[in-house]
Short mmCIF file of C-alpha atoms and ligand atoms in Angstrom, two decimals:
data_model
loop_
_atom_site.label_atom_id
_atom_site.label_comp_id
_atom_site.label_asym_id
_atom_site.label_seq_id
_atom_site.Cartn_x
_atom_site.Cartn_y
_atom_site.Cartn_z
CA MET A 167 -178.68 -76.08 120.97
CA THR A 168 -178.71 -72.70 121.68
CA ALA A 169 -176.17 -69.99 123.44
CA THR A 170 -177.57 -67.77 126.00
CA ALA A 171 -175.81 -66.72 129.09
CA ARG A 172 -177.54 -69.26 131.14
CA THR A 173 -175.04 -72.00 129.57
CA LEU A 174 -171.64 -69.52 130.35
CA ARG A 175 -169.16 -71.41 131.95
CA ARG A 176 -165.81 -69.72 132.68
CA VAL A 177 -162.86 -70.85 130.44
CA PRO A 178 -159.21 -69.69 130.63
CA ARG A 179 -158.45 -66.35 129.33
CA PRO A 180 -155.52 -66.06 126.65
CA ARG A 181 -152.17 -65.29 128.45
CA THR A 182 -151.45 -61.63 128.61
CA TRP A 183 -147.78 -60.95 127.66
CA SER A 184 -145.74 -58.60 129.82
CA VAL A 185 -145.01 -57.04 126.57
CA ARG A 186 -145.81 -52.75 126.04
CA ALA A 187 -145.64 -51.22 122.59
CA SER A 188 -142.42 -49.33 123.86
CA ASP A 189 -140.60 -52.66 124.35
CA VAL A 190 -141.09 -53.71 120.84
CA VAL A 191 -140.36 -50.20 119.16
CA ALA A 192 -137.15 -50.01 121.48
CA LEU A 193 -135.99 -53.28 120.05
CA VAL A 194 -136.66 -52.55 116.21
CA LEU A 195 -135.00 -49.18 116.78
CA GLY A 196 -132.06 -50.70 118.73
CA ASN A 197 -131.32 -53.28 116.26
CA GLY A 198 -131.76 -50.69 113.33
CA LEU A 199 -129.37 -48.68 114.86
CA LEU A 200 -126.85 -52.19 115.66
CA ILE A 201 -127.09 -52.55 111.79
CA GLY A 202 -125.72 -48.84 110.91
CA ALA A 203 -122.90 -49.14 113.78
CA MET A 204 -122.12 -52.50 112.15
CA TRP A 205 -121.74 -51.02 108.59
CA LEU A 206 -119.69 -47.90 110.35
CA ARG A 207 -117.25 -50.35 111.68
CA HIS A 208 -116.58 -52.09 108.47
CA GLY A 209 -115.08 -49.11 107.64
CA GLN A 210 -117.90 -48.59 104.47
CA ALA A 211 -117.61 -44.65 105.13
CA VAL A 212 -114.26 -44.27 104.14
CA GLU A 213 -115.17 -44.74 100.03
CA LEU A 214 -117.92 -41.62 100.18
CA HIS A 215 -115.28 -39.42 98.67
CA SER A 216 -115.83 -40.73 95.16
CA VAL A 217 -119.97 -40.80 93.34
CA SER A 218 -118.77 -44.96 92.87
CA GLY A 219 -118.27 -44.73 96.21
CA ILE A 220 -121.36 -43.04 97.86
CA LEU A 221 -123.47 -45.18 95.19
CA ILE A 222 -121.88 -48.31 96.59
CA ALA A 223 -122.17 -47.18 100.41
CA ALA A 224 -125.73 -46.49 99.53
CA GLY A 225 -126.02 -49.84 98.24
CA GLN A 226 -125.09 -51.49 101.03
CA LEU A 227 -127.45 -49.86 103.60
CA THR A 228 -130.12 -49.89 101.17
CA ALA A 229 -129.82 -53.86 101.46
CA LEU A 230 -129.04 -53.63 104.99
CA TYR A 231 -132.11 -52.01 106.32
CA GLY A 232 -134.23 -53.26 103.04
CA THR A 233 -133.52 -57.06 104.20
CA TYR A 234 -134.10 -56.03 108.20
CA LEU A 235 -137.77 -54.72 107.15
CA VAL A 236 -138.33 -57.86 105.59
CA LEU A 237 -137.15 -60.22 108.68
CA LEU A 238 -139.76 -57.49 110.40
CA GLN A 239 -142.52 -58.35 107.81
CA LEU A 240 -141.99 -62.33 108.82
CA VAL A 241 -142.27 -61.12 112.30
CA LEU A 242 -145.55 -59.26 111.74
CA MET A 243 -146.97 -61.90 109.66
CA SER A 244 -145.99 -64.66 112.47
CA ARG A 245 -149.34 -63.83 113.90
CA SER A 246 -147.64 -63.99 117.32
CA PRO A 247 -149.79 -63.12 120.16
CA TRP A 248 -148.08 -60.72 121.97
CA LEU A 249 -148.27 -58.72 119.13
CA ASP A 250 -151.98 -58.90 118.79
CA GLN A 251 -151.98 -57.94 122.16
CA VAL A 252 -149.62 -54.79 121.97
CA PHE A 253 -151.17 -53.34 118.69
CA GLY A 254 -154.03 -54.81 117.59
CA THR A 255 -154.46 -56.95 114.15
CA ASP A 256 -155.99 -53.65 112.35
CA ARG A 257 -153.09 -52.45 113.26
CA VAL A 258 -150.19 -54.88 112.82
CA ALA A 259 -151.66 -55.45 109.08
CA ASP A 260 -151.43 -51.81 108.48
CA LEU A 261 -147.61 -51.76 109.42
CA HIS A 262 -147.70 -54.94 107.51
CA ARG A 263 -148.75 -53.09 104.26
CA TRP A 264 -146.39 -49.88 104.67
CA VAL A 265 -143.22 -52.13 106.32
CA GLY A 266 -143.35 -54.02 102.75
CA PHE A 267 -143.76 -51.49 100.27
CA THR A 268 -141.00 -49.36 101.90
CA GLY A 269 -138.74 -52.97 102.24
CA ILE A 270 -139.57 -53.96 98.44
CA MET A 271 -138.28 -50.20 97.40
CA LEU A 272 -135.59 -50.87 99.54
CA LEU A 273 -134.26 -53.49 98.06
CA VAL A 274 -134.86 -52.13 94.06
CA ALA A 275 -132.71 -49.48 95.32
CA HIS A 276 -130.19 -51.76 96.51
CA GLY A 277 -130.06 -53.63 93.17
CA THR A 278 -129.50 -50.10 91.12
CA PHE A 279 -127.19 -48.38 93.49
CA THR A 280 -124.83 -51.41 93.67
CA THR A 281 -125.36 -52.18 89.62
CA VAL A 282 -124.41 -48.59 89.13
CA GLY A 283 -121.73 -47.65 91.38
CA TYR A 284 -119.65 -50.87 90.51
CA GLY A 285 -120.27 -50.19 87.37
CA LEU A 286 -118.76 -46.96 87.66
CA ALA A 287 -116.28 -47.77 90.02
CA TYR A 288 -114.89 -50.64 87.24
CA GLY A 289 -115.93 -48.95 83.76
CA ASN A 290 -118.05 -51.42 82.91
CA GLY A 291 -121.34 -49.50 82.10
CA VAL A 292 -124.81 -50.96 83.81
CA THR A 293 -125.11 -53.46 81.30
CA GLY A 294 -122.08 -54.75 81.70
CA GLU A 295 -122.00 -54.64 85.69
CA LEU A 296 -125.04 -56.61 85.56
CA VAL A 297 -124.27 -59.15 83.35
CA THR A 298 -120.74 -59.65 85.38
CA ALA A 299 -122.37 -60.09 88.60
CA LEU A 300 -125.18 -62.33 87.09
CA ALA A 301 -122.77 -64.56 85.34
CA THR A 302 -119.92 -64.49 88.01
CA TYR A 303 -121.81 -64.97 90.99
CA PRO A 304 -124.78 -67.66 90.77
CA TYR A 305 -126.09 -66.27 94.20
CA VAL A 306 -126.52 -63.32 92.97
CA LEU A 307 -128.65 -64.63 90.35
CA MET A 308 -130.42 -66.26 92.49
CA ALA A 309 -131.45 -63.06 94.58
CA THR A 310 -132.05 -61.30 91.32
CA ALA A 311 -135.12 -63.83 91.24
CA GLY A 312 -136.13 -63.07 94.56
CA MET A 313 -136.43 -59.38 93.99
CA ALA A 314 -138.37 -60.01 90.88
CA LEU A 315 -140.51 -61.89 92.96
CA PHE A 316 -141.11 -59.49 96.15
CA ILE A 317 -141.81 -56.79 92.88
CA ALA A 318 -144.53 -58.99 91.79
CA VAL A 319 -145.79 -59.30 95.64
CA GLY A 320 -145.55 -55.44 96.00
CA ILE A 321 -147.67 -54.81 92.56
CA SER A 322 -150.38 -56.92 93.42
CA SER A 323 -150.94 -55.37 96.95
CA VAL A 324 -151.48 -51.80 95.27
CA ARG A 325 -154.77 -51.16 95.85
CA LEU A 326 -155.91 -50.96 92.38
CA ALA A 327 -154.54 -54.68 91.87
CA ARG A 328 -155.76 -55.92 94.90
CA ARG A 329 -159.27 -54.75 94.36
CA ARG A 330 -159.29 -56.45 91.08
CA LEU A 331 -157.71 -60.11 92.49
CA SER A 332 -159.24 -62.56 94.49
CA TYR A 333 -158.18 -62.68 98.18
CA GLU A 334 -156.94 -66.48 97.05
CA THR A 335 -155.01 -65.10 94.25
CA TRP A 336 -153.19 -61.96 96.01
CA TYR A 337 -152.52 -64.37 98.94
CA GLY A 338 -151.20 -67.11 96.57
CA ILE A 339 -148.94 -64.35 95.21
CA HIS A 340 -147.80 -63.41 98.52
CA LEU A 341 -146.30 -66.91 99.61
CA TYR A 342 -143.76 -66.07 96.71
CA ALA A 343 -142.60 -63.86 99.38
CA TYR A 344 -141.05 -66.94 101.18
CA LEU A 345 -139.39 -68.28 98.03
CA ALA A 346 -137.79 -64.84 97.88
CA ILE A 347 -136.51 -64.36 101.50
CA ALA A 348 -134.71 -67.70 100.53
CA LEU A 349 -133.47 -67.03 97.43
CA ALA A 350 -131.96 -63.80 98.71
CA PHE A 351 -130.30 -65.17 101.97
CA MET A 352 -127.49 -66.61 100.63
CA HIS A 353 -125.80 -63.77 98.67
CA GLN A 354 -125.89 -61.97 101.48
CA LEU A 355 -123.44 -64.04 103.30
CA ALA A 356 -121.82 -64.91 100.13
CA VAL A 357 -121.09 -60.95 98.73
CA GLY A 358 -122.05 -58.97 101.61
CA THR A 359 -119.25 -56.76 102.32
CA ASP A 360 -120.30 -56.65 106.13
CA PHE A 361 -120.35 -60.42 106.03
CA ILE A 362 -117.61 -61.88 104.01
CA SER A 363 -114.83 -61.56 106.75
CA ASP A 364 -116.80 -60.44 110.20
CA PRO A 365 -118.21 -63.97 111.98
CA VAL A 366 -119.86 -61.87 114.62
CA ALA A 367 -121.85 -59.65 112.07
CA ARG A 368 -122.48 -63.38 110.08
CA LEU A 369 -123.86 -64.68 113.47
CA TYR A 370 -125.65 -61.97 114.09
CA TRP A 371 -127.51 -61.87 110.56
CA ILE A 372 -128.34 -65.32 110.97
CA ALA A 373 -129.46 -64.89 114.22
CA LEU A 374 -132.11 -62.49 113.10
CA TYR A 375 -133.60 -64.99 110.39
CA VAL A 376 -133.65 -67.65 113.47
CA ILE A 377 -135.62 -65.47 115.46
CA ALA A 378 -137.77 -64.34 112.91
CA GLY A 379 -138.62 -67.93 111.44
CA THR A 380 -138.88 -69.48 114.71
CA LEU A 381 -141.95 -66.98 115.21
CA MET A 382 -143.32 -68.21 111.93
CA LEU A 383 -143.30 -71.22 112.86
CA VAL A 384 -143.87 -71.55 116.37
CA PHE A 385 -147.20 -69.06 116.03
CA ARG A 386 -148.08 -69.89 112.61
CA PHE A 387 -147.51 -73.66 112.28
CA GLY A 388 -146.92 -75.27 115.90
CA GLN A 389 -149.73 -73.43 117.98
CA PRO A 390 -152.63 -73.92 115.58
CA VAL A 391 -151.60 -77.63 115.01
CA ARG A 392 -151.32 -78.23 118.75
CA LEU A 393 -154.84 -76.41 119.19
CA SER A 394 -156.11 -78.66 116.31
CA LEU A 395 -154.40 -81.66 118.26
CA ARG A 396 -155.80 -80.98 121.25
CA HIS A 397 -159.35 -79.88 120.82
CA ARG A 398 -160.04 -82.11 118.23
CA LEU A 399 -162.89 -79.77 116.35
CA ARG A 400 -165.79 -80.71 114.70
CA VAL A 401 -168.76 -79.32 113.22
CA ALA A 402 -171.86 -79.80 115.66
CA ASN A 403 -174.32 -78.22 114.05
CA VAL A 404 -175.20 -75.96 111.54
CA VAL A 405 -178.48 -73.70 112.07
CA GLU A 406 -179.89 -70.64 109.82
CA GLU A 407 -180.33 -67.58 111.54
CA ALA A 408 -181.75 -65.18 108.47
CA PRO A 409 -181.45 -65.41 104.50
CA GLY A 410 -177.84 -65.52 104.05
CA VAL A 411 -176.76 -66.47 107.64
CA VAL A 412 -175.88 -69.33 109.11
CA SER A 413 -174.46 -70.14 112.70
CA ILE A 414 -171.86 -73.09 112.94
CA TYR A 415 -171.28 -74.65 116.08
CA VAL A 416 -167.93 -76.45 116.67
CA THR A 417 -167.70 -78.76 119.68
CA GLY A 418 -164.32 -80.47 120.15
CA ARG A 419 -162.43 -82.41 123.45
CA ASP A 420 -161.68 -79.98 126.49
CA LEU A 421 -163.08 -76.65 125.22
CA ASP A 422 -163.24 -75.65 128.65
CA GLN A 423 -159.37 -75.57 128.54
CA LEU A 424 -159.18 -73.62 125.20
CA ALA A 425 -158.26 -70.15 126.30
CA THR A 426 -160.28 -67.79 124.25
CA ARG A 427 -162.92 -64.45 125.39
CA ALA A 428 -165.61 -62.98 123.42
CA GLY A 429 -164.95 -60.49 120.74
CA GLN A 430 -162.37 -62.82 119.47
CA TRP A 431 -162.01 -64.65 116.20
CA PHE A 432 -160.10 -67.33 114.63
CA ARG A 433 -159.42 -68.40 110.91
CA TRP A 434 -161.17 -71.02 110.32
CA ARG A 435 -160.48 -74.09 107.72
CA PHE A 436 -163.22 -76.57 107.11
CA LEU A 437 -161.49 -79.82 106.31
CA THR A 438 -163.71 -80.64 103.06
CA ALA A 439 -162.53 -82.20 99.68
CA ASP A 440 -162.82 -78.53 98.43
CA ASP A 441 -162.48 -76.28 100.96
CA TRP A 442 -159.43 -77.82 102.98
CA TRP A 443 -157.32 -75.75 101.68
CA ARG A 444 -158.23 -72.07 102.49
CA SER A 445 -158.70 -70.55 106.19
CA HIS A 446 -160.98 -67.62 106.38
CA PRO A 447 -161.40 -65.04 109.57
CA PHE A 448 -164.65 -65.22 111.38
CA SER A 449 -165.67 -64.16 115.35
CA LEU A 450 -166.89 -66.16 117.71
CA SER A 451 -170.66 -64.79 117.78
CA ALA A 452 -170.95 -66.49 121.38
CA ALA A 453 -169.28 -65.79 123.94
CA PRO A 454 -166.89 -69.28 125.36
CA ASN A 455 -168.66 -71.38 127.36
CA GLY A 456 -166.70 -74.58 127.66
CA ARG A 457 -169.10 -76.77 125.67
CA PHE A 458 -168.81 -75.34 122.31
CA LEU A 459 -167.72 -72.41 119.98
CA ARG A 460 -169.80 -70.69 117.61
CA LEU A 461 -169.16 -68.46 114.88
CA THR A 462 -172.24 -67.08 112.13
CA VAL A 463 -171.33 -66.50 109.06
CA LYS A 464 -173.15 -64.40 106.13
CA ASP A 465 -172.66 -65.53 102.51
CA ILE A 466 -170.75 -62.23 100.40
CA GLY A 467 -169.09 -64.60 98.00
CA ASP A 468 -167.58 -68.03 97.01
CA HIS A 469 -166.40 -69.46 100.55
CA THR A 470 -169.05 -68.05 102.88
CA ARG A 471 -172.06 -69.75 100.56
CA THR A 472 -170.16 -73.29 100.50
CA LEU A 473 -170.19 -72.87 104.55
CA GLN A 474 -174.30 -72.35 104.54
CA ARG A 475 -174.55 -76.03 103.71
CA LEU A 476 -171.65 -77.53 105.49
CA ARG A 477 -172.49 -80.94 106.72
CA ILE A 478 -172.35 -82.08 110.55
CA GLY A 479 -169.04 -83.96 111.59
CA THR A 480 -166.78 -81.78 109.55
CA ARG A 481 -163.64 -81.65 110.88
CA VAL A 482 -162.22 -78.04 111.80
CA PHE A 483 -158.70 -76.59 112.04
CA ALA A 484 -158.63 -73.47 113.90
CA GLU A 485 -156.00 -70.58 114.43
CA GLY A 486 -156.43 -68.38 117.35
CA PRO A 487 -157.87 -66.64 119.01
CA TYR A 488 -156.71 -63.16 117.88
CA GLY A 489 -158.07 -59.61 118.61
CA ASN A 490 -158.29 -57.37 120.98
CA LEU A 491 -162.22 -56.10 120.72
CA THR A 492 -162.53 -58.04 124.49
CA GLY A 493 -163.36 -56.90 128.07
CA ALA A 494 -159.35 -56.37 128.12
CA ARG A 495 -159.72 -52.87 126.82
CA ARG A 496 -162.28 -51.79 128.95
CA THR A 497 -161.67 -48.51 130.72
CA ARG A 498 -165.26 -48.14 132.19
CA PRO A 499 -168.00 -49.45 133.76
CA ARG A 500 -170.81 -48.75 130.79
CA VAL A 501 -170.53 -49.87 127.71
CA LEU A 502 -172.21 -48.61 124.63
CA MET A 503 -171.93 -51.29 121.44
CA ILE A 504 -172.50 -50.30 117.86
CA ALA A 505 -173.08 -53.41 115.46
CA GLY A 506 -173.64 -52.87 111.48
CA GLY A 507 -174.75 -56.06 109.83
CA ILE A 508 -172.76 -59.06 110.64
CA GLY A 509 -170.56 -57.08 112.69
CA ILE A 510 -173.31 -57.98 115.46
CA THR A 511 -171.00 -61.15 115.76
CA PRO A 512 -168.59 -59.97 118.07
CA LEU A 513 -170.66 -57.58 120.37
CA ARG A 514 -173.29 -60.29 120.62
CA ALA A 515 -170.69 -62.32 122.32
CA LEU A 516 -170.05 -59.62 124.30
CA LEU A 517 -173.42 -58.56 125.21
CA GLU A 518 -173.51 -62.34 126.90
CA GLU A 519 -170.07 -62.18 128.86
CA LEU A 520 -168.89 -58.44 129.60
CA PRO A 521 -169.42 -58.59 133.57
CA ALA A 522 -171.89 -55.60 133.77
CA ALA A 523 -174.76 -54.05 136.63
CA ARG A 524 -178.03 -53.74 135.22
CA GLY A 525 -178.26 -50.90 133.09
CA ASP A 526 -174.80 -50.73 132.03
CA LEU A 527 -174.84 -52.34 128.58
CA THR A 528 -176.39 -51.02 125.65
CA LEU A 529 -176.30 -52.41 121.97
CA LEU A 530 -177.27 -49.91 119.07
CA TYR A 531 -177.94 -52.54 116.08
CA ARG A 532 -178.45 -51.21 112.57
CA ALA A 533 -179.71 -52.74 109.70
CA HIS A 534 -180.87 -52.30 106.14
CA ARG A 535 -184.15 -54.91 106.75
CA GLU A 536 -185.93 -56.50 109.26
CA GLU A 537 -184.79 -59.71 108.02
CA ASP A 538 -181.11 -58.65 108.27
CA LEU A 539 -181.29 -58.90 111.85
CA VAL A 540 -179.64 -61.91 113.27
CA PHE A 541 -180.04 -63.57 116.90
CA ARG A 542 -182.92 -61.20 117.57
CA ASN A 543 -184.48 -63.69 120.25
CA GLU A 544 -181.10 -64.30 121.75
CA LEU A 545 -180.47 -60.37 121.88
CA GLU A 546 -184.12 -60.46 123.42
CA GLN A 547 -183.45 -62.62 126.26
CA LEU A 548 -179.85 -61.60 126.66
CA SER A 549 -181.11 -58.09 127.61
CA THR A 550 -183.62 -59.16 130.08
CA LEU A 551 -181.36 -61.43 131.45
CA ARG A 552 -178.48 -59.03 131.81
CA GLY A 553 -180.59 -55.79 132.12
CA ALA A 554 -179.11 -54.39 128.69
CA THR A 555 -180.56 -52.27 126.79
CA VAL A 556 -181.39 -52.64 122.67
CA HIS A 557 -181.95 -50.26 120.27
CA TYR A 558 -183.00 -51.46 116.43
CA LEU A 559 -182.06 -49.06 113.85
CA VAL A 560 -183.96 -50.38 110.91
CA GLY A 561 -184.05 -49.06 107.19
CA GLY A 562 -182.43 -47.49 104.74
CA ARG A 563 -180.82 -44.34 104.47
CA GLY A 564 -182.78 -41.63 103.83
CA THR A 565 -186.15 -43.50 103.72
CA PRO A 566 -188.83 -41.62 105.34
CA THR A 567 -188.13 -44.22 108.57
CA LEU A 568 -184.60 -43.25 108.42
CA PRO A 569 -184.45 -39.55 106.77
CA GLY A 570 -180.76 -39.08 108.13
CA ASP A 571 -177.96 -40.52 109.54
CA PRO A 572 -178.96 -43.37 112.37
CA LEU A 573 -175.78 -43.04 114.10
CA ALA A 574 -175.98 -39.26 113.76
CA PRO A 575 -174.37 -37.52 116.78
CA GLY A 576 -177.64 -35.93 117.94
CA THR A 577 -178.99 -39.73 117.48
CA LEU A 578 -176.57 -40.94 119.80
CA ARG A 579 -176.78 -38.25 122.56
CA ARG A 580 -181.07 -38.88 122.47
CA LEU A 581 -179.96 -42.72 122.64
CA VAL A 582 -177.21 -43.12 124.92
CA PRO A 583 -176.95 -39.24 127.03
CA ASP A 584 -174.04 -40.55 129.17
CA VAL A 585 -171.74 -41.83 126.20
CA ALA A 586 -169.20 -40.12 126.91
CA GLN A 587 -168.61 -41.89 130.02
CA ARG A 588 -169.08 -45.01 128.19
CA ASP A 589 -166.35 -47.39 126.66
CA VAL A 590 -167.82 -48.20 122.59
CA TYR A 591 -166.99 -51.11 121.11
CA ILE A 592 -168.19 -50.88 117.14
CA CYS A 593 -168.09 -53.54 114.77
CA GLY A 594 -170.02 -52.94 110.90
CA PRO A 595 -168.62 -51.80 107.64
CA LEU A 596 -165.86 -50.19 107.35
CA SER A 597 -167.83 -46.67 106.26
CA MET A 598 -170.30 -47.16 108.90
CA MET A 599 -167.10 -47.20 111.57
CA GLU A 600 -165.19 -44.28 110.16
CA SER A 601 -168.77 -42.05 110.89
CA VAL A 602 -169.67 -43.61 113.72
CA ARG A 603 -165.81 -43.18 115.21
CA ARG A 604 -165.92 -39.44 114.07
CA ASN A 605 -169.23 -38.87 115.49
CA LEU A 606 -168.19 -39.82 118.69
CA ARG A 607 -165.25 -37.83 118.68
CA ALA A 608 -167.85 -34.67 117.91
CA LEU A 609 -169.26 -35.95 121.58
CA ARG A 610 -166.00 -36.17 123.43
CA VAL A 611 -165.64 -39.86 123.68
CA PRO A 612 -161.86 -40.09 124.09
CA ALA A 613 -159.87 -42.34 121.48
CA SER A 614 -159.04 -44.35 124.49
CA GLN A 615 -162.66 -45.57 125.11
CA ILE A 616 -163.41 -46.15 121.40
CA HIS A 617 -162.91 -49.94 120.42
CA PHE A 618 -163.50 -51.52 116.75
CA GLU A 619 -162.52 -54.38 114.87
CA ARG A 620 -162.36 -54.41 110.76
CA PHE A 621 -163.82 -57.62 108.97
CA ALA A 622 -161.13 -56.70 106.36
CA PHE A 623 -157.41 -56.65 106.25
C1 FAD B 815 -161.34 -60.21 111.93
C2 FAD B 815 -162.24 -60.90 111.63
C3 FAD B 815 -163.75 -61.15 111.77
C4 FAD B 815 -164.55 -61.53 111.07
N1 FAD B 815 -165.63 -62.34 111.26
C5 FAD B 815 -166.77 -62.37 110.44
C6 FAD B 815 -167.62 -62.95 111.16
O1 FAD B 815 -167.93 -62.91 112.40
N2 FAD B 815 -168.94 -63.46 110.37
C7 FAD B 815 -168.83 -63.15 108.85
O2 FAD B 815 -169.96 -63.23 108.23
N3 FAD B 815 -167.68 -62.32 108.26
C8 FAD B 815 -166.63 -62.13 109.40
N4 FAD B 815 -165.85 -61.50 108.39
C9 FAD B 815 -165.53 -61.47 107.16
C10 FAD B 815 -165.42 -62.59 106.79
O3 FAD B 815 -164.07 -63.50 106.95
C11 FAD B 815 -165.18 -62.74 104.79
O4 FAD B 815 -166.86 -62.53 104.42
C12 FAD B 815 -164.98 -63.86 104.61
O5 FAD B 815 -163.78 -64.43 104.59
C13 FAD B 815 -165.22 -63.67 102.79
O6 FAD B 815 -165.34 -64.80 102.04
P1 FAD B 815 -166.02 -65.21 100.93
O7 FAD B 815 -164.84 -66.16 99.70
O8 FAD B 815 -166.88 -65.67 100.70
O9 FAD B 815 -165.65 -63.84 99.86
P2 FAD B 815 -164.87 -63.31 98.64
O10 FAD B 815 -165.62 -62.56 98.18
O11 FAD B 815 -163.94 -64.02 98.62
O12 FAD B 815 -164.23 -62.22 99.58
C14 FAD B 815 -164.33 -60.91 100.33
C15 FAD B 815 -163.95 -60.16 100.94
O13 FAD B 815 -163.78 -60.67 102.46
C16 FAD B 815 -162.24 -60.62 102.71
N5 FAD B 815 -161.71 -62.36 102.43
C17 FAD B 815 -161.85 -63.37 101.76
N6 FAD B 815 -161.10 -64.32 102.40
C18 FAD B 815 -160.35 -63.88 103.55
C19 FAD B 815 -159.74 -64.54 103.97
N7 FAD B 815 -159.13 -66.05 103.59
N8 FAD B 815 -159.04 -64.23 104.90
C20 FAD B 815 -159.51 -62.90 104.99
N9 FAD B 815 -160.02 -61.80 104.41
C21 FAD B 815 -160.88 -62.52 103.51
C22 FAD B 815 -161.34 -59.87 101.45
O14 FAD B 815 -161.42 -58.54 102.07
C23 FAD B 815 -162.64 -60.02 100.50
O15 FAD B 815 -162.13 -58.88 99.35
C24 FAD B 815 -164.52 -61.49 109.65
C25 FAD B 815 -163.48 -61.09 109.02
C26 FAD B 815 -161.97 -60.13 109.61
C27 FAD B 815 -160.94 -59.43 109.08
#
């Protein structure tokens, strides 16, 4: 089985959501204001005349906004396609990181302000107040356990710790955040000053939880289960492309009804005895054609090594499609694609799918060694078929064949003189993408014409 433009058949496009970034920002800020108004309406501001009153008020506000951010985290992690479309997976992942840290800091501040504030107000001292609160209110004890879990999740995400942990360990620790959310929930309704005696505020607060939970259920669980039941995906073939790189062909029922486009990626879970429990992101390396989906995997770690020996017939559970590195972002008729290493996968699919006149598509493909170039034959076929230009930039940087930066502004201008009039799609190692984006800016390519996908969250 090969994948060329000859086999291309139209499949439906993923739904376009009529949501704009400004709508999302307005909704988030609007709710933020509503929460502040709710706090004021309950008369909490009148207590600000004493130190204990100020601390208790600070404890209440940090609790409300800390919890609000935790709920926003659930929305950000719901893998909702409208969020992906509006912000892109990269930006959602970045937001998740900063909203997460801020939320945890606010919740720690809530615990501290509240304990010190009530300790002062009742003359118990900090330790006395802590012991009283934990011994008197079981829900506060549960929330304190939840806070400890949140702190563990936060510490595991600090860059230094993250680098030392395997992805699986880090992800496993992250799952405790759900337990933490559940543990903290009841204490808000049981002892939260804003909720004890205001049924409307309680209803509003519960509604926020229900909305966040529903998005999680629908998009993280419902949608992938539906996709898998509908299409019953299986591995149809595994083909070696280069040393340590294989293409996995996945077939299934009604694939011509699976809405996706070139440049997108799925989280793939291969249901083998050892690996069914983990899913990994891989881009489509061939344009969707209604007959098979193809992903191409480079061996860089334990999971990608196992995939090199995947058995034909293995059941596949796929979540997606995700990602914005698609024709939907296109603003110009002419396109430049810049691939580094295995970053060729989504660009290979785009080269096949993007509508273009002959001469409109150019691919620059950077690799360290000739043998690292994957899809060479397919790229040759596609370039003939589509009238595209492909340049291979092979060699170690600083060697006689490639003395300088092979993607320096001068080289880019020489290879693609009209670069500033093109959309540029980039995928490759992070450092390469950063330097290419800098070089493109130096060549006055507007940011709106530069589209990229990171192969790491
Ligand atoms: C949007 C996207 C598209 C990708 N497309 C491709 C592709 O087409 N071809 C390809 O070869 N690689 C692709 N990757 C990279 C691929 O997902 C990782 O190489 C693979 O998950 C590494 O797993 P491992 O256990 O073998 O390696 P490890 O050594 O365990 O991990 C190496 C690094 O990969 C990342 N990673 C590991 N597991 C996961 C996971 N479950 N989810 C997210 N990131 C993880 C982490 O940053 C980790 O530090 C893509 C990544 C992303 C984010």
